[in-house]
PDB file of C-alpha atoms and ligand atoms in Angstrom:
ATOM      1  CA  MET A  11     -15.392   2.461  78.715  1.00 37.00           C
ATOM      2  CA  LYS A  12     -11.865   3.836  78.617  1.00 42.00           C
ATOM      3  CA  LEU A  13     -11.228   2.065  75.341  1.00 41.00           C
ATOM      4  CA  SER A  14     -14.249   3.574  73.600  1.00 41.00           C
ATOM      5  CA  ILE A  15     -13.217   7.097  74.701  1.00 40.00           C
ATOM      6  CA  LEU A  16      -9.752   6.459  73.271  1.00 40.00           C
ATOM      7  CA  LEU A  17     -11.223   5.113  70.057  1.00 39.00           C
ATOM      8  CA  SER A  18     -13.484   8.104  69.543  1.00 39.00           C
ATOM      9  CA  PHE A  19     -10.540  10.432  70.306  1.00 40.00           C
ATOM     10  CA  PHE A  20      -8.452   8.793  67.588  1.00 39.00           C
ATOM     11  CA  SER A  21     -11.291   8.657  65.094  1.00 38.00           C
ATOM     12  CA  SER A  22     -11.896  12.399  65.486  1.00 39.00           C
ATOM     13  CA  LEU A  23      -8.157  13.002  64.921  1.00 40.00           C
ATOM     14  CA  ALA A  24      -8.320  10.902  61.778  1.00 40.00           C
ATOM     15  CA  LEU A  25     -11.173  13.047  60.517  1.00 40.00           C
ATOM     16  CA  ALA A  26      -9.456  16.334  61.377  1.00 39.00           C
ATOM     17  CA  ALA A  27      -6.038  15.608  59.877  1.00 37.00           C
ATOM     18  CA  PRO A  28      -6.893  15.707  56.146  1.00 36.00           C
ATOM     19  CA  VAL A  29      -8.589  19.095  56.586  1.00 36.00           C
ATOM     20  CA  LEU A  30      -5.352  20.583  57.959  1.00 37.00           C
ATOM     21  CA  GLU A  31      -3.213  19.047  55.224  1.00 35.00           C
ATOM     22  CA  THR A  32      -5.292  20.417  52.377  1.00 38.00           C
ATOM     23  CA  ARG A  33      -5.584  23.959  53.773  1.00 47.00           C
ATOM     24  CA  GLN A  34      -4.685  26.367  50.948  1.00 61.00           C
ATOM     25  CA  GLN A  35      -1.957  28.972  51.374  1.00 78.00           C
ATOM     26  CA  PRO A  36      -3.088  32.417  50.246  1.00 93.00           C
ATOM     27  CA  THR A  37      -2.437  33.759  46.749  1.00 96.00           C
ATOM     28  CA  LEU A  38      -2.922  37.534  46.659  1.00 97.00           C
ATOM     29  CA  CYS A  39      -3.612  39.135  43.269  1.00 97.00           C
ATOM     30  CA  SER A  40      -5.624  42.228  44.190  1.00 96.00           C
ATOM     31  CA  PRO A  41      -3.785  45.547  44.737  1.00 96.00           C
ATOM     32  CA  TYR A  42      -2.316  45.644  48.248  1.00 96.00           C
ATOM     33  CA  GLY A  43      -3.495  42.112  48.983  1.00 97.00           C
ATOM     34  CA  TYR A  44      -2.036  41.372  52.431  1.00 97.00           C
ATOM     35  CA  TRP A  45      -1.168  38.377  54.589  1.00 97.00           C
ATOM     36  CA  SER A  46       0.432  38.251  58.055  1.00 96.00           C
ATOM     37  CA  GLY A  47       1.345  35.480  60.457  1.00 96.00           C
ATOM     38  CA  ASN A  48       4.156  34.282  62.723  1.00 96.00           C
ATOM     39  CA  GLY A  49       5.603  37.818  62.926  1.00 97.00           C
ATOM     40  CA  TYR A  50       5.946  38.163  59.140  1.00 98.00           C
ATOM     41  CA  GLU A  51       3.835  39.713  56.406  1.00 97.00           C
ATOM     42  CA  LEU A  52       3.431  39.683  52.617  1.00 98.00           C
ATOM     43  CA  LEU A  53       2.100  42.536  50.492  1.00 97.00           C
ATOM     44  CA  ASN A  54       1.098  42.594  46.835  1.00 98.00           C
ATOM     45  CA  ASN A  55       2.292  46.202  46.585  1.00 97.00           C
ATOM     46  CA  LEU A  56       1.305  47.653  43.182  1.00 97.00           C
ATOM     47  CA  TRP A  57       2.217  51.264  43.992  1.00 96.00           C
ATOM     48  CA  GLY A  58       3.500  52.148  40.484  1.00 97.00           C
ATOM     49  CA  GLN A  59       1.003  50.212  38.353  1.00 97.00           C
ATOM     50  CA  ASP A  60      -0.498  53.412  36.878  1.00 97.00           C
ATOM     51  CA  SER A  61       2.707  53.917  34.852  1.00 97.00           C
ATOM     52  CA  ALA A  62       2.189  50.563  33.071  1.00 97.00           C
ATOM     53  CA  THR A  63       0.264  50.191  29.820  1.00 98.00           C
ATOM     54  CA  SER A  64      -0.764  46.693  30.927  1.00 98.00           C
ATOM     55  CA  GLY A  65       0.134  44.016  33.433  1.00 98.00           C
ATOM     56  CA  SER A  66      -0.536  42.454  36.784  1.00 98.00           C
ATOM     57  CA  GLN A  67       1.158  40.749  39.720  1.00 98.00           C
ATOM     58  CA  CYS A  68       0.297  38.113  42.319  1.00 98.00           C
ATOM     59  CA  ILE A  69       2.132  36.989  45.454  1.00 98.00           C
ATOM     60  CA  SER A  70       1.722  33.565  47.100  1.00 98.00           C
ATOM     61  CA  LEU A  71       2.697  32.305  50.511  1.00 97.00           C
ATOM     62  CA  SER A  72       4.327  28.855  50.420  1.00 97.00           C
ATOM     63  CA  SER A  73       4.990  28.353  54.131  1.00 96.00           C
ATOM     64  CA  SER A  74       5.623  30.269  57.320  1.00 96.00           C
ATOM     65  CA  SER A  75       6.957  29.682  60.798  1.00 95.00           C
ATOM     66  CA  SER A  76       8.270  31.854  63.624  1.00 93.00           C
ATOM     67  CA  THR A  77      11.726  31.790  61.991  1.00 92.00           C
ATOM     68  CA  GLY A  78      10.713  32.821  58.485  1.00 97.00           C
ATOM     69  CA  VAL A  79       8.555  32.621  55.388  1.00 97.00           C
ATOM     70  CA  SER A  80       8.829  31.211  51.881  1.00 98.00           C
ATOM     71  CA  TRP A  81       6.819  32.704  49.048  1.00 98.00           C
ATOM     72  CA  SER A  82       6.670  33.425  45.342  1.00 98.00           C
ATOM     73  CA  THR A  83       5.474  36.157  43.033  1.00 98.00           C
ATOM     74  CA  ASN A  84       4.522  36.187  39.361  1.00 98.00           C
ATOM     75  CA  TRP A  85       4.167  39.347  37.324  1.00 98.00           C
ATOM     76  CA  THR A  86       4.071  40.840  33.866  1.00 98.00           C
ATOM     77  CA  TRP A  87       4.295  44.575  33.040  1.00 98.00           C
ATOM     78  CA  THR A  88       4.562  46.555  29.795  1.00 98.00           C
ATOM     79  CA  GLY A  89       5.347  50.250  29.300  1.00 97.00           C
ATOM     80  CA  GLY A  90       7.420  52.767  31.274  1.00 96.00           C
ATOM     81  CA  LYS A  91      10.641  50.736  31.193  1.00 95.00           C
ATOM     82  CA  ASP A  92      12.433  52.929  33.743  1.00 95.00           C
ATOM     83  CA  LEU A  93       9.596  53.105  36.250  1.00 96.00           C
ATOM     84  CA  VAL A  94       8.876  50.699  39.114  1.00 97.00           C
ATOM     85  CA  LYS A  95       5.393  49.178  38.843  1.00 98.00           C
ATOM     86  CA  SER A  96       5.278  46.997  41.914  1.00 97.00           C
ATOM     87  CA  TYR A  97       7.153  45.637  44.916  1.00 97.00           C
ATOM     88  CA  ALA A  98       6.108  42.149  45.963  1.00 98.00           C
ATOM     89  CA  TYR A  99       7.636  41.730  49.400  1.00 98.00           C
ATOM     90  CA  SER A 100       7.898  39.865  52.654  1.00 98.00           C
ATOM     91  CA  GLY A 101       8.449  41.887  55.799  1.00 98.00           C
ATOM     92  CA  LYS A 102       9.442  41.239  59.374  1.00 98.00           C
ATOM     93  CA  GLN A 103       6.840  42.810  61.656  1.00 97.00           C
ATOM     94  CA  ILE A 104       8.492  45.321  63.991  1.00 94.00           C
ATOM     95  CA  ALA A 105       7.579  46.682  67.405  1.00 92.00           C
ATOM     96  CA  LYS A 106       7.096  50.457  67.197  1.00 91.00           C
ATOM     97  CA  GLY A 107       9.624  52.808  68.761  1.00 89.00           C
ATOM     98  CA  LYS A 108      12.874  50.911  68.095  1.00 95.00           C
ATOM     99  CA  LEU A 109      15.621  53.529  67.804  1.00 98.00           C
ATOM    100  CA  ILE A 110      18.392  52.443  65.421  1.00 98.00           C
ATOM    101  CA  ASN A 111      20.911  53.304  68.145  1.00 97.00           C
ATOM    102  CA  ASN A 112      19.239  50.788  70.466  1.00 97.00           C
ATOM    103  CA  ILE A 113      19.379  47.923  67.991  1.00 98.00           C
ATOM    104  CA  THR A 114      22.403  45.661  68.419  1.00 98.00           C
ATOM    105  CA  SER A 115      21.883  43.435  65.369  1.00 98.00           C
ATOM    106  CA  MET A 116      19.489  42.807  62.485  1.00 98.00           C
ATOM    107  CA  PRO A 117      20.419  39.335  61.225  1.00 98.00           C
ATOM    108  CA  THR A 118      18.666  38.185  58.071  1.00 98.00           C
ATOM    109  CA  SER A 119      19.005  35.544  55.381  1.00 98.00           C
ATOM    110  CA  VAL A 120      17.372  34.992  52.035  1.00 98.00           C
ATOM    111  CA  SER A 121      17.425  32.550  49.100  1.00 98.00           C
ATOM    112  CA  TRP A 122      15.699  33.483  45.854  1.00 98.00           C
ATOM    113  CA  LYS A 123      15.538  32.585  42.177  1.00 98.00           C
ATOM    114  CA  TYR A 124      13.820  34.040  39.097  1.00 98.00           C
ATOM    115  CA  ASN A 125      12.590  31.584  36.452  1.00 98.00           C
ATOM    116  CA  THR A 126      13.790  34.148  33.869  1.00 98.00           C
ATOM    117  CA  GLU A 127      16.249  37.008  34.257  1.00 97.00           C
ATOM    118  CA  ALA A 128      15.126  38.593  30.964  1.00 97.00           C
ATOM    119  CA  VAL A 129      13.209  41.219  32.930  1.00 98.00           C
ATOM    120  CA  ARG A 130      13.977  44.701  34.209  1.00 98.00           C
ATOM    121  CA  ALA A 131      13.788  44.340  37.978  1.00 98.00           C
ATOM    122  CA  ASN A 132      15.807  44.388  41.143  1.00 98.00           C
ATOM    123  CA  VAL A 133      15.854  42.050  44.127  1.00 98.00           C
ATOM    124  CA  ALA A 134      16.318  44.100  47.251  1.00 98.00           C
ATOM    125  CA  TYR A 135      15.906  44.732  50.942  1.00 98.00           C
ATOM    126  CA  ASP A 136      13.984  47.901  51.684  1.00 98.00           C
ATOM    127  CA  ILE A 137      14.179  49.566  55.093  1.00 98.00           C
ATOM    128  CA  PHE A 138      12.504  52.824  56.107  1.00 98.00           C
ATOM    129  CA  THR A 139      13.402  54.830  59.194  1.00 98.00           C
ATOM    130  CA  ALA A 140      11.815  57.976  60.626  1.00 98.00           C
ATOM    131  CA  ALA A 141      12.103  60.316  63.599  1.00 98.00           C
ATOM    132  CA  ASP A 142       8.383  59.730  64.292  1.00 98.00           C
ATOM    133  CA  PRO A 143       8.024  56.179  65.700  1.00 97.00           C
ATOM    134  CA  ASN A 144       4.405  56.130  64.417  1.00 96.00           C
ATOM    135  CA  HIS A 145       5.326  57.185  60.877  1.00 97.00           C
ATOM    136  CA  VAL A 146       3.241  55.594  58.073  1.00 95.00           C
ATOM    137  CA  ASN A 147       4.981  52.522  56.670  1.00 93.00           C
ATOM    138  CA  SER A 148       4.949  53.487  52.962  1.00 94.00           C
ATOM    139  CA  TYR A 149       7.967  55.831  53.240  1.00 96.00           C
ATOM    140  CA  GLY A 150      10.236  57.399  55.866  1.00 97.00           C
ATOM    141  CA  ASP A 151      12.779  60.159  56.473  1.00 98.00           C
ATOM    142  CA  TYR A 152      15.403  57.707  55.190  1.00 98.00           C
ATOM    143  CA  GLU A 153      15.314  54.660  52.948  1.00 98.00           C
ATOM    144  CA  ILE A 154      18.116  52.103  53.120  1.00 98.00           C
ATOM    145  CA  MET A 155      18.129  49.555  50.314  1.00 98.00           C
ATOM    146  CA  ILE A 156      20.389  46.559  49.810  1.00 98.00           C
ATOM    147  CA  TRP A 157      20.176  45.406  46.197  1.00 98.00           C
ATOM    148  CA  LEU A 158      21.077  41.720  45.816  1.00 98.00           C
ATOM    149  CA  ALA A 159      20.445  41.820  42.069  1.00 98.00           C
ATOM    150  CA  ARG A 160      20.100  44.382  39.325  1.00 97.00           C
ATOM    151  CA  LEU A 161      18.536  42.708  36.288  1.00 97.00           C
ATOM    152  CA  ASN A 162      19.056  44.398  32.886  1.00 97.00           C
ATOM    153  CA  ASN A 163      20.429  47.760  33.907  1.00 94.00           C
ATOM    154  CA  VAL A 164      17.887  49.207  36.241  1.00 97.00           C
ATOM    155  CA  TYR A 165      19.379  51.848  38.539  1.00 96.00           C
ATOM    156  CA  PRO A 166      18.846  53.179  42.051  1.00 97.00           C
ATOM    157  CA  ILE A 167      17.986  56.829  42.719  1.00 97.00           C
ATOM    158  CA  GLY A 168      20.808  59.386  42.733  1.00 98.00           C
ATOM    159  CA  GLY A 169      24.487  58.982  41.994  1.00 98.00           C
ATOM    160  CA  ASP A 170      27.058  56.227  42.457  1.00 98.00           C
ATOM    161  CA  LEU A 171      29.702  57.114  45.070  1.00 98.00           C
ATOM    162  CA  GLY A 172      31.755  53.975  44.351  1.00 98.00           C
ATOM    163  CA  ILE A 173      32.534  50.698  46.069  1.00 98.00           C
ATOM    164  CA  ARG A 174      32.102  50.248  49.803  1.00 98.00           C
ATOM    165  CA  SER A 175      32.907  47.114  51.807  1.00 98.00           C
ATOM    166  CA  ILE A 176      30.313  46.091  54.423  1.00 98.00           C
ATOM    167  CA  GLY A 177      30.470  42.830  56.378  1.00 96.00           C
ATOM    168  CA  GLY A 178      33.175  41.508  54.044  1.00 96.00           C
ATOM    169  CA  ARG A 179      31.220  42.055  50.779  1.00 97.00           C
ATOM    170  CA  SER A 180      31.413  44.800  48.144  1.00 98.00           C
ATOM    171  CA  TYR A 181      28.596  47.169  47.230  1.00 98.00           C
ATOM    172  CA  ASN A 182      28.275  50.297  45.131  1.00 98.00           C
ATOM    173  CA  LEU A 183      26.765  52.999  47.336  1.00 98.00           C
ATOM    174  CA  TRP A 184      24.203  55.212  45.609  1.00 98.00           C
ATOM    175  CA  ILE A 185      22.774  58.286  47.329  1.00 98.00           C
ATOM    176  CA  GLY A 186      19.821  60.376  46.173  1.00 98.00           C
ATOM    177  CA  MET A 187      16.582  62.029  47.190  1.00 98.00           C
ATOM    178  CA  ASN A 188      13.066  60.696  46.636  1.00 96.00           C
ATOM    179  CA  GLY A 189      11.053  63.813  47.460  1.00 95.00           C
ATOM    180  CA  ASN A 190      12.064  64.619  51.042  1.00 96.00           C
ATOM    181  CA  MET A 191      13.305  61.098  51.752  1.00 98.00           C
ATOM    182  CA  LYS A 192      17.063  60.464  51.570  1.00 98.00           C
ATOM    183  CA  VAL A 193      17.804  57.142  49.867  1.00 98.00           C
ATOM    184  CA  PHE A 194      20.959  55.072  50.447  1.00 98.00           C
ATOM    185  CA  SER A 195      21.189  52.094  48.055  1.00 98.00           C
ATOM    186  CA  PHE A 196      23.912  49.487  48.526  1.00 98.00           C
ATOM    187  CA  VAL A 197      24.105  47.547  45.237  1.00 98.00           C
ATOM    188  CA  ALA A 198      25.894  44.195  45.558  1.00 98.00           C
ATOM    189  CA  VAL A 199      28.744  43.641  43.100  1.00 97.00           C
ATOM    190  CA  GLY A 200      27.449  40.486  41.370  1.00 96.00           C
ATOM    191  CA  ASN A 201      24.022  38.960  41.974  1.00 97.00           C
ATOM    192  CA  GLN A 202      23.599  37.341  45.402  1.00 98.00           C
ATOM    193  CA  TYR A 203      21.120  34.445  45.279  1.00 98.00           C
ATOM    194  CA  ASP A 204      21.849  33.199  48.813  1.00 98.00           C
ATOM    195  CA  TRP A 205      22.631  36.073  51.085  1.00 98.00           C
ATOM    196  CA  ASN A 206      22.833  36.461  54.827  1.00 97.00           C
ATOM    197  CA  GLY A 207      24.180  39.246  56.939  1.00 97.00           C
ATOM    198  CA  ASP A 208      23.675  41.699  59.735  1.00 98.00           C
ATOM    199  CA  THR A 209      21.778  44.656  58.305  1.00 98.00           C
ATOM    200  CA  LYS A 210      22.789  46.772  61.315  1.00 98.00           C
ATOM    201  CA  LEU A 211      26.314  46.964  59.833  1.00 98.00           C
ATOM    202  CA  PHE A 212      24.945  49.127  57.000  1.00 98.00           C
ATOM    203  CA  PHE A 213      23.521  51.563  59.554  1.00 98.00           C
ATOM    204  CA  ASN A 214      26.853  51.633  61.396  1.00 98.00           C
ATOM    205  CA  TYR A 215      28.576  52.488  58.118  1.00 98.00           C
ATOM    206  CA  LEU A 216      26.102  55.306  57.405  1.00 98.00           C
ATOM    207  CA  ARG A 217      26.468  56.626  60.981  1.00 98.00           C
ATOM    208  CA  ASP A 218      30.265  56.731  60.671  1.00 98.00           C
ATOM    209  CA  ASN A 219      30.534  58.012  57.090  1.00 98.00           C
ATOM    210  CA  GLU A 220      27.344  59.746  55.983  1.00 98.00           C
ATOM    211  CA  GLY A 221      26.054  61.497  59.100  1.00 98.00           C
ATOM    212  CA  TYR A 222      23.053  59.199  59.401  1.00 98.00           C
ATOM    213  CA  PRO A 223      21.388  60.110  62.761  1.00 98.00           C
ATOM    214  CA  VAL A 224      21.099  56.753  64.570  1.00 98.00           C
ATOM    215  CA  ALA A 225      20.074  58.389  67.871  1.00 98.00           C
ATOM    216  CA  THR A 226      16.860  59.928  66.492  1.00 98.00           C
ATOM    217  CA  GLN A 227      15.693  57.500  63.767  1.00 98.00           C
ATOM    218  CA  ASN A 228      13.241  54.660  64.434  1.00 98.00           C
ATOM    219  CA  LEU A 229      12.975  51.482  62.414  1.00 98.00           C
ATOM    220  CA  ILE A 230       9.671  51.551  60.484  1.00 98.00           C
ATOM    221  CA  VAL A 231       9.862  48.611  58.045  1.00 97.00           C
ATOM    222  CA  PHE A 232      12.289  45.730  57.333  1.00 98.00           C
ATOM    223  CA  GLN A 233      11.347  44.173  53.978  1.00 98.00           C
ATOM    224  CA  PHE A 234      12.731  41.994  51.194  1.00 98.00           C
ATOM    225  CA  GLY A 235      11.295  41.591  47.716  1.00 98.00           C
ATOM    226  CA  THR A 236      11.537  42.478  44.051  1.00 98.00           C
ATOM    227  CA  GLU A 237      10.858  45.804  42.395  1.00 98.00           C
ATOM    228  CA  ALA A 238       9.391  45.013  38.967  1.00 98.00           C
ATOM    229  CA  PHE A 239       9.939  47.561  36.176  1.00 98.00           C
ATOM    230  CA  VAL A 240       8.962  45.794  32.939  1.00 98.00           C
ATOM    231  CA  GLY A 241       8.921  42.314  31.355  1.00 98.00           C
ATOM    232  CA  GLY A 242       7.500  38.934  32.132  1.00 96.00           C
ATOM    233  CA  PRO A 243       5.577  36.793  32.633  1.00 98.00           C
ATOM    234  CA  ALA A 244       8.149  36.080  35.329  1.00 98.00           C
ATOM    235  CA  ASN A 245       8.036  34.162  38.583  1.00 98.00           C
ATOM    236  CA  MET A 246      10.388  34.720  41.516  1.00 98.00           C
ATOM    237  CA  THR A 247      10.563  32.043  44.197  1.00 98.00           C
ATOM    238  CA  VAL A 248      11.843  33.034  47.643  1.00 98.00           C
ATOM    239  CA  SER A 249      12.593  29.721  49.303  1.00 97.00           C
ATOM    240  CA  LYS A 250      13.650  31.493  52.514  1.00 97.00           C
ATOM    241  CA  PHE A 251      13.346  34.902  54.167  1.00 98.00           C
ATOM    242  CA  THR A 252      14.303  35.197  57.813  1.00 98.00           C
ATOM    243  CA  ALA A 253      14.835  38.405  59.766  1.00 98.00           C
ATOM    244  CA  ALA A 254      15.224  39.500  63.355  1.00 98.00           C
ATOM    245  CA  VAL A 255      15.716  42.765  65.235  1.00 97.00           C
ATOM    246  CA  ASN A 256      17.753  42.485  68.433  1.00 97.00           C
TER     247      ASN A 256
HETATM  248  C1  LIG B  26       6.003  30.300  40.969  1.00 50.60           C
HETATM  249  O1  LIG B  26       6.671  29.113  40.655  1.00 50.60           O
HETATM  250  C2  LIG B  26       6.615  28.165  41.711  1.00 50.60           C
HETATM  251  C3  LIG B  26       7.522  27.037  41.320  1.00 50.60           C
HETATM  252  O2  LIG B  26       7.216  26.580  40.030  1.00 50.60           O
HETATM  253  C4  LIG B  26       5.175  27.750  41.917  1.00 50.60           C
HETATM  254  O3  LIG B  26       5.094  26.804  42.961  1.00 50.60           O
HETATM  255  C5  LIG B  26       4.376  28.965  42.309  1.00 50.60           C
HETATM  256  O4  LIG B  26       3.015  28.648  42.399  1.00 50.60           O
HETATM  257  C6  LIG B  26       4.537  30.084  41.275  1.00 50.60           C
HETATM  258  N1  LIG B  26       3.951  31.263  41.875  1.00 50.60           N
HETATM  259  C7  LIG B  26       3.067  32.015  41.267  1.00 50.60           C
HETATM  260  C8  LIG B  26       2.548  33.168  42.072  1.00 50.60           C
HETATM  261  O5  LIG B  26       2.710  31.808  40.120  1.00 50.60           O
HETATM  262  C1  LIG B  27      -0.049  34.376  38.446  1.00 50.60           C
HETATM  263  O1  LIG B  27      -0.465  33.114  38.845  1.00 50.60           O
HETATM  264  C2  LIG B  27      -1.863  33.042  39.118  1.00 50.60           C
HETATM  265  C3  LIG B  27      -2.167  31.632  39.611  1.00 50.60           C
HETATM  266  O2  LIG B  27      -1.413  31.354  40.722  1.00 50.60           O
HETATM  267  C4  LIG B  27      -2.638  33.377  37.857  1.00 50.60           C
HETATM  268  O3  LIG B  27      -4.021  33.385  38.141  1.00 50.60           O
HETATM  269  C5  LIG B  27      -2.225  34.743  37.332  1.00 50.60           C
HETATM  270  O4  LIG B  27      -2.846  34.985  36.087  1.00 50.60           O
HETATM  271  C6  LIG B  27      -0.728  34.825  37.161  1.00 50.60           C
HETATM  272  N1  LIG B  27      -0.385  36.187  36.845  1.00 50.60           N
HETATM  273  C7  LIG B  27       0.638  36.517  36.073  1.00 50.60           C
HETATM  274  C8  LIG B  27       0.843  37.974  35.857  1.00 50.60           C
HETATM  275  O5  LIG B  27       1.383  35.706  35.556  1.00 50.60           O
HETATM  276  C1  LIG B  28      17.315  53.257  74.187  1.00 50.60           C
HETATM  277  O1  LIG B  28      18.252  52.770  75.120  1.00 50.60           O
HETATM  278  C2  LIG B  28      18.412  53.627  76.238  1.00 50.60           C
HETATM  279  C3  LIG B  28      19.514  53.095  77.136  1.00 50.60           C
HETATM  280  O2  LIG B  28      20.248  52.085  76.530  1.00 50.60           O
HETATM  281  C4  LIG B  28      17.100  53.689  76.993  1.00 50.60           C
HETATM  282  O3  LIG B  28      17.226  54.575  78.080  1.00 50.60           O
HETATM  283  C5  LIG B  28      16.011  54.183  76.069  1.00 50.60           C
HETATM  284  O4  LIG B  28      14.747  54.130  76.726  1.00 50.60           O
HETATM  285  C6  LIG B  28      15.951  53.375  74.827  1.00 50.60           C
HETATM  286  N1  LIG B  28      15.024  54.038  73.922  1.00 50.60           N
HETATM  287  C7  LIG B  28      14.141  53.384  73.200  1.00 50.60           C
HETATM  288  C8  LIG B  28      13.234  54.252  72.365  1.00 50.60           C
HETATM  289  O5  LIG B  28      14.066  52.185  73.161  1.00 50.60           O
END
């Protein structure tokens, strides 16, 4: 009796296992195709595609766990060489109402690689903050970007204030306005393919040097991806993106 129950338990396991192993990870090719799980999300953000004469982009999840995600994107765009077409990204999902002043650290790490660098694109963190904790997540009062790569002379918004040292690495700090949103872009000196750091240090710098109001701004999004301008077909593989807000 006991043996036959055990046997049928194991035989049902044997049937179930192959189904789990062959489960497909999502590939998102439609505009704003979205995946979330394990506290992370992916978006096939095609916000600037109307400025292209042709092209498309997909984003694919490779794996996810509570500590991070791995993913890839492939894209091709023609026309409008100085305009961003799309931002394929992974994001850490954030509890609403986190004041920057109340965050002690924002540790994150990433490893990425393009199969060709003959494209106009960046590879960058994108963080929005706003006084309204329920602000929409497509922009904010402030945008803080950390560019890990600048492929073929694409530029951030505004002007270059020169080199700043944050967390022991050098960045050019660019400041400009995108409509009513103030944009701070820290552009790494030399491409960073394996990068880890505490993103809170950038906010501390802006608090101390640029009057950034940490006591009234809430974290809205914490994302990493690639802004595609023109070129391709190109494929970027992100073998690791981890992020936390403490
Ligand atoms: C990108 O390249 C990787 C590695 O070759 C591949 O596994 C992945 O499917 C490609 N992604 C897309 C979206 O084409
Ligand atoms: C991206 O890869 C998918 C298959 O994963 C393919 O259907 C699509 O045409 C590719 N798109 C581009 C722009 O390379
Ligand atoms: C921020 O921290 C202070 C004290 O450290 C606390 O009183 C306040 O409720 C916190 N605010 C938010 C929005 O988390």
